[in-house]
Amino acid sequence: MHTDLMTFSEQLAPLSSLDACLAHVLQVINPLGFKTLIYDYAPVPVSHEGALITPSVFKALNAPGDMHAQWCERGYYQIDPVQQCAARRTTPFAWSFSTDTHWNGALTEAHRPVAHYICDYGLSTGLTVPLHLPYGGFATLTAFVDGAPAEAEQHAQRNLGEMLVLAHTFQARASELLAPAERCCTHIHLTRRERECLQHSAKGLSAKGIAATLHRSEATVNLHLVAAARKLGARNRVEAVARGLHYRLVEV
């Protein structure tokens, strides 16, 4: 099978939701032997300390019913070796938790809960396409291969190019369909006034200048800036602005 980029893009264009687009992707790749599809999107992929941030979108088709809860509420996303690898790569890759490969040998005890969960549900082999997006966003599209582990891994390797085309075409449409709330990083929550003060600080205004701009007292502005810095784990105002930029809470 060879996917025509323009044809696939035209097929996705009239679909009005991410769920519908993903269902179409799964329909296209099912004849290739892929039975399950996972898509996730994070407007900011890692914290300032380098830890993975739970994505704002996590969708699983033909997957275990509790997978969303495990990955997004119980911390499996942060210890998922596939996600950790994807965050450091720009090219698609095949992986397996069942075969005796370098990948499996690199698993640590921290990864074991994810590996056991995946294997218990018969999803031990797959391929993942990392999607590093404009303005710092990050997504992955992962397809799980049906079949015996050794054969499945070879099958995944053979379809890396096909999935690369599908994933990038899908993401182009997905970027148009993401809801405003899904585009925002919720790892750090600042109040509207805290963000406002930090934004003015990023533009070089002093607390006195911000107070004059917002028609608030200088003491009130300082309180907002201190609160923002505390939430961001920053030691001073300069670091608070830098971290605000990292989490896309501040624009320049």
Short mmCIF file of C-alpha atoms in Angstrom, two decimals:
data_model
loop_
_atom_site.label_atom_id
_atom_site.label_comp_id
_atom_site.label_asym_id
_atom_site.label_seq_id
_atom_site.Cartn_x
_atom_site.Cartn_y
_atom_site.Cartn_z
CA MET A 1 0.00 0.00 0.00
CA HIS A 2 1.22 3.48 -0.83
CA THR A 3 -0.62 6.46 0.61
CA ASP A 4 -1.15 9.38 -1.70
CA LEU A 5 -0.60 12.53 0.35
CA MET A 6 -3.11 14.72 -1.48
CA THR A 7 -5.81 12.04 -1.57
CA PHE A 8 -5.51 11.32 2.14
CA SER A 9 -5.54 15.05 2.93
CA GLU A 10 -8.72 15.47 0.87
CA GLN A 11 -10.34 12.58 2.74
CA LEU A 12 -9.64 14.23 6.10
CA ALA A 13 -10.71 17.74 5.04
CA PRO A 14 -14.50 17.28 5.45
CA LEU A 15 -14.18 15.51 8.80
CA SER A 16 -15.07 17.88 11.62
CA SER A 17 -13.54 16.23 14.71
CA LEU A 18 -10.32 14.61 15.85
CA ASP A 19 -12.23 11.43 16.65
CA ALA A 20 -13.53 11.20 13.09
CA CYS A 21 -10.08 11.84 11.63
CA LEU A 22 -8.46 9.22 13.85
CA ALA A 23 -11.17 6.70 12.99
CA HIS A 24 -10.36 7.27 9.32
CA VAL A 25 -6.63 6.81 9.96
CA LEU A 26 -7.35 3.52 11.73
CA GLN A 27 -9.54 2.42 8.85
CA VAL A 28 -6.69 3.15 6.41
CA ILE A 29 -4.01 1.31 8.40
CA ASN A 30 -6.14 -1.66 9.47
CA PRO A 31 -5.43 -3.56 6.23
CA LEU A 32 -1.73 -3.14 7.05
CA GLY A 33 -2.21 -5.16 10.24
CA PHE A 34 -2.55 -2.33 12.75
CA LYS A 35 -5.36 -2.80 15.26
CA THR A 36 -5.00 0.04 17.78
CA LEU A 37 -4.18 3.72 17.42
CA ILE A 38 -3.05 6.24 20.04
CA TYR A 39 -2.73 9.99 19.49
CA ASP A 40 -1.57 12.56 22.01
CA TYR A 41 -0.84 16.27 21.82
CA ALA A 42 0.86 18.61 24.29
CA PRO A 43 1.24 22.36 23.66
CA VAL A 44 4.33 22.20 25.90
CA PRO A 45 5.87 18.71 26.05
CA VAL A 46 8.25 18.99 29.01
CA SER A 47 8.45 20.90 32.26
CA HIS A 48 11.24 23.38 32.94
CA GLU A 49 12.99 20.54 34.77
CA GLY A 50 12.74 18.26 31.72
CA ALA A 51 9.93 15.93 32.86
CA LEU A 52 7.17 14.98 30.41
CA ILE A 53 3.98 16.99 30.85
CA THR A 54 0.66 15.14 30.61
CA PRO A 55 -0.80 15.94 27.17
CA SER A 56 -3.91 18.05 26.77
CA VAL A 57 -5.19 15.52 24.19
CA PHE A 58 -4.93 11.75 24.58
CA LYS A 59 -7.10 9.61 22.34
CA ALA A 60 -7.02 5.82 22.07
CA LEU A 61 -8.94 3.83 19.46
CA ASN A 62 -9.60 0.12 19.96
CA ALA A 63 -7.60 0.29 23.21
CA PRO A 64 -8.31 -0.79 26.82
CA GLY A 65 -11.01 1.32 28.43
CA ASP A 66 -8.85 2.48 31.33
CA MET A 67 -5.85 3.49 29.22
CA HIS A 68 -6.67 7.22 29.28
CA ALA A 69 -6.95 7.17 33.08
CA GLN A 70 -3.71 5.23 33.47
CA TRP A 71 -1.70 7.51 31.22
CA CYS A 72 -3.23 10.90 32.04
CA GLU A 73 -4.29 10.55 35.68
CA ARG A 74 -2.04 7.89 37.19
CA GLY A 75 1.30 8.98 35.74
CA TYR A 76 1.92 6.27 33.14
CA TYR A 77 2.56 8.89 30.46
CA GLN A 78 5.60 10.17 32.36
CA ILE A 79 7.14 6.69 32.69
CA ASP A 80 6.20 5.43 29.23
CA PRO A 81 9.52 4.61 27.51
CA VAL A 82 7.91 5.05 24.08
CA GLN A 83 6.96 8.64 24.93
CA GLN A 84 10.34 9.32 26.50
CA CYS A 85 12.05 8.09 23.33
CA ALA A 86 9.68 10.01 21.03
CA ALA A 87 10.40 13.29 22.83
CA ARG A 88 14.08 12.91 21.90
CA ARG A 89 13.57 11.84 18.28
CA THR A 90 12.38 13.38 15.03
CA THR A 91 12.04 10.18 13.00
CA PRO A 92 9.50 7.32 13.35
CA PHE A 93 10.63 4.17 15.13
CA ALA A 94 9.41 0.64 15.78
CA TRP A 95 9.50 -0.86 19.26
CA SER A 96 8.61 -4.05 21.12
CA PHE A 97 8.31 -4.99 24.76
CA SER A 98 8.24 -8.71 23.95
CA THR A 99 11.26 -9.43 21.77
CA ASP A 100 14.85 -9.58 22.95
CA THR A 101 15.99 -6.29 21.44
CA HIS A 102 18.10 -3.33 22.52
CA TRP A 103 14.83 -1.50 23.22
CA ASN A 104 13.61 -4.14 25.66
CA GLY A 105 17.04 -4.41 27.26
CA ALA A 106 17.00 -0.69 28.00
CA LEU A 107 13.87 -0.93 30.15
CA THR A 108 14.33 -0.11 33.82
CA GLU A 109 12.20 -0.91 36.84
CA ALA A 110 10.57 2.53 36.46
CA HIS A 111 9.22 1.42 33.06
CA ARG A 112 7.88 -1.95 34.20
CA PRO A 113 4.29 -0.87 35.03
CA VAL A 114 3.84 0.43 31.48
CA ALA A 115 5.50 -2.62 29.90
CA HIS A 116 3.34 -5.03 31.92
CA TYR A 117 0.15 -3.13 31.10
CA ILE A 118 0.95 -3.04 27.38
CA CYS A 119 1.87 -6.74 27.22
CA ASP A 120 -1.12 -7.84 29.30
CA TYR A 121 -3.44 -6.33 26.70
CA GLY A 122 -1.58 -7.78 23.72
CA LEU A 123 -0.23 -4.43 22.56
CA SER A 124 3.44 -5.30 22.92
CA THR A 125 4.67 -4.09 19.52
CA GLY A 126 4.12 -0.90 17.58
CA LEU A 127 5.54 2.04 15.75
CA THR A 128 5.50 5.67 16.81
CA VAL A 129 5.81 8.87 14.79
CA PRO A 130 7.05 11.89 16.82
CA LEU A 131 5.60 15.20 15.62
CA HIS A 132 7.53 18.27 16.76
CA LEU A 133 5.27 21.18 15.89
CA PRO A 134 5.60 24.95 15.36
CA TYR A 135 5.74 27.08 18.53
CA GLY A 136 6.94 24.15 20.63
CA GLY A 137 3.96 21.81 20.51
CA PHE A 138 4.50 18.06 20.42
CA ALA A 139 2.37 15.10 19.36
CA THR A 140 2.80 11.40 18.69
CA LEU A 141 0.81 8.95 16.62
CA THR A 142 1.33 5.33 17.63
CA ALA A 143 -0.03 2.26 15.84
CA PHE A 144 0.03 -1.17 17.47
CA VAL A 145 0.73 -4.23 15.33
CA ASP A 146 -1.31 -7.40 15.50
CA GLY A 147 0.51 -10.73 15.31
CA ALA A 148 3.41 -12.67 16.82
CA PRO A 149 6.00 -10.33 18.43
CA ALA A 150 8.98 -11.10 16.17
CA GLU A 151 6.93 -10.87 12.97
CA ALA A 152 5.06 -7.81 14.26
CA GLU A 153 8.26 -5.88 14.87
CA GLN A 154 9.50 -6.60 11.34
CA HIS A 155 6.10 -5.57 10.02
CA ALA A 156 6.29 -2.29 11.93
CA GLN A 157 9.73 -1.57 10.50
CA ARG A 158 8.45 -2.08 6.96
CA ASN A 159 5.65 0.46 7.44
CA LEU A 160 7.60 3.34 8.99
CA GLY A 161 7.47 5.40 5.80
CA GLU A 162 3.75 4.82 5.31
CA MET A 163 2.98 5.91 8.87
CA LEU A 164 5.22 8.95 8.55
CA VAL A 165 3.13 10.26 5.66
CA LEU A 166 -0.17 9.44 7.39
CA ALA A 167 0.88 11.00 10.71
CA HIS A 168 2.02 14.32 9.25
CA THR A 169 -1.05 14.59 7.03
CA PHE A 170 -3.30 13.79 9.97
CA GLN A 171 -1.54 16.33 12.21
CA ALA A 172 -2.04 19.09 9.64
CA ARG A 173 -5.79 18.54 9.94
CA ALA A 174 -5.66 17.95 13.70
CA SER A 175 -3.97 21.32 14.22
CA GLU A 176 -7.04 22.96 12.66
CA LEU A 177 -9.44 21.02 14.90
CA LEU A 178 -7.81 21.44 18.32
CA ALA A 179 -10.03 23.33 20.76
CA PRO A 180 -8.65 26.53 22.34
CA ALA A 181 -8.40 24.84 25.75
CA GLU A 182 -6.40 21.98 24.22
CA ARG A 183 -3.85 24.43 22.84
CA CYS A 184 -3.08 25.80 26.31
CA CYS A 185 -0.59 24.34 28.75
CA THR A 186 -2.28 23.62 32.08
CA HIS A 187 0.84 22.39 33.88
CA ILE A 188 1.13 25.79 35.59
CA HIS A 189 -1.97 27.85 36.35
CA LEU A 190 -1.64 31.59 36.73
CA THR A 191 -4.56 33.94 37.35
CA ARG A 192 -5.41 36.45 34.66
CA ARG A 193 -3.83 39.28 36.67
CA GLU A 194 -0.66 37.27 37.38
CA ARG A 195 -0.23 36.57 33.67
CA GLU A 196 -0.92 40.20 32.86
CA CYS A 197 1.74 41.45 35.28
CA LEU A 198 4.25 38.87 34.09
CA GLN A 199 3.54 39.82 30.46
CA HIS A 200 4.28 43.48 31.17
CA SER A 201 7.39 42.47 33.10
CA ALA A 202 8.56 40.53 30.04
CA LYS A 203 8.26 43.75 28.05
CA GLY A 204 10.65 45.45 30.46
CA LEU A 205 8.25 47.40 32.66
CA SER A 206 9.08 47.84 36.32
CA ALA A 207 6.51 47.15 39.02
CA LYS A 208 5.85 50.89 39.13
CA GLY A 209 5.34 50.98 35.37
CA ILE A 210 3.03 47.97 35.47
CA ALA A 211 1.02 49.57 38.28
CA ALA A 212 0.54 52.72 36.21
CA THR A 213 -0.48 50.70 33.14
CA LEU A 214 -3.00 48.55 35.01
CA HIS A 215 -4.18 51.31 37.36
CA ARG A 216 -3.26 49.24 40.40
CA SER A 217 -0.97 49.94 43.33
CA GLU A 218 2.69 48.97 43.09
CA ALA A 219 2.26 46.74 46.15
CA THR A 220 -0.57 44.83 44.43
CA VAL A 221 1.54 44.34 41.29
CA ASN A 222 4.43 43.03 43.37
CA LEU A 223 2.09 40.57 45.07
CA HIS A 224 0.98 39.24 41.68
CA LEU A 225 4.56 38.95 40.43
CA VAL A 226 5.69 37.15 43.59
CA ALA A 227 2.73 34.75 43.33
CA ALA A 228 3.52 34.04 39.67
CA ALA A 229 7.18 33.41 40.46
CA ARG A 230 6.25 31.03 43.28
CA LYS A 231 3.91 29.00 41.07
CA LEU A 232 6.59 28.83 38.38
CA GLY A 233 9.26 27.77 40.87
CA ALA A 234 11.34 30.82 39.96
CA ARG A 235 13.86 32.48 42.25
CA ASN A 236 13.42 35.97 40.82
CA ARG A 237 11.45 37.98 38.31
CA VAL A 238 13.81 37.34 35.41
CA GLU A 239 13.58 33.60 35.93
CA ALA A 240 9.80 33.89 36.26
CA VAL A 241 9.61 35.55 32.85
CA ALA A 242 11.87 32.87 31.33
CA ARG A 243 9.70 30.09 32.73
CA GLY A 244 6.54 31.92 31.68
CA LEU A 245 7.91 31.92 28.12
CA HIS A 246 8.72 28.22 28.36
CA TYR A 247 5.14 27.36 29.36
CA ARG A 248 3.74 29.78 26.76
CA LEU A 249 2.08 31.85 29.48
CA VAL A 250 3.94 34.92 28.25
CA GLU A 251 4.37 36.15 24.70
CA VAL A 252 7.11 38.35 23.26
#
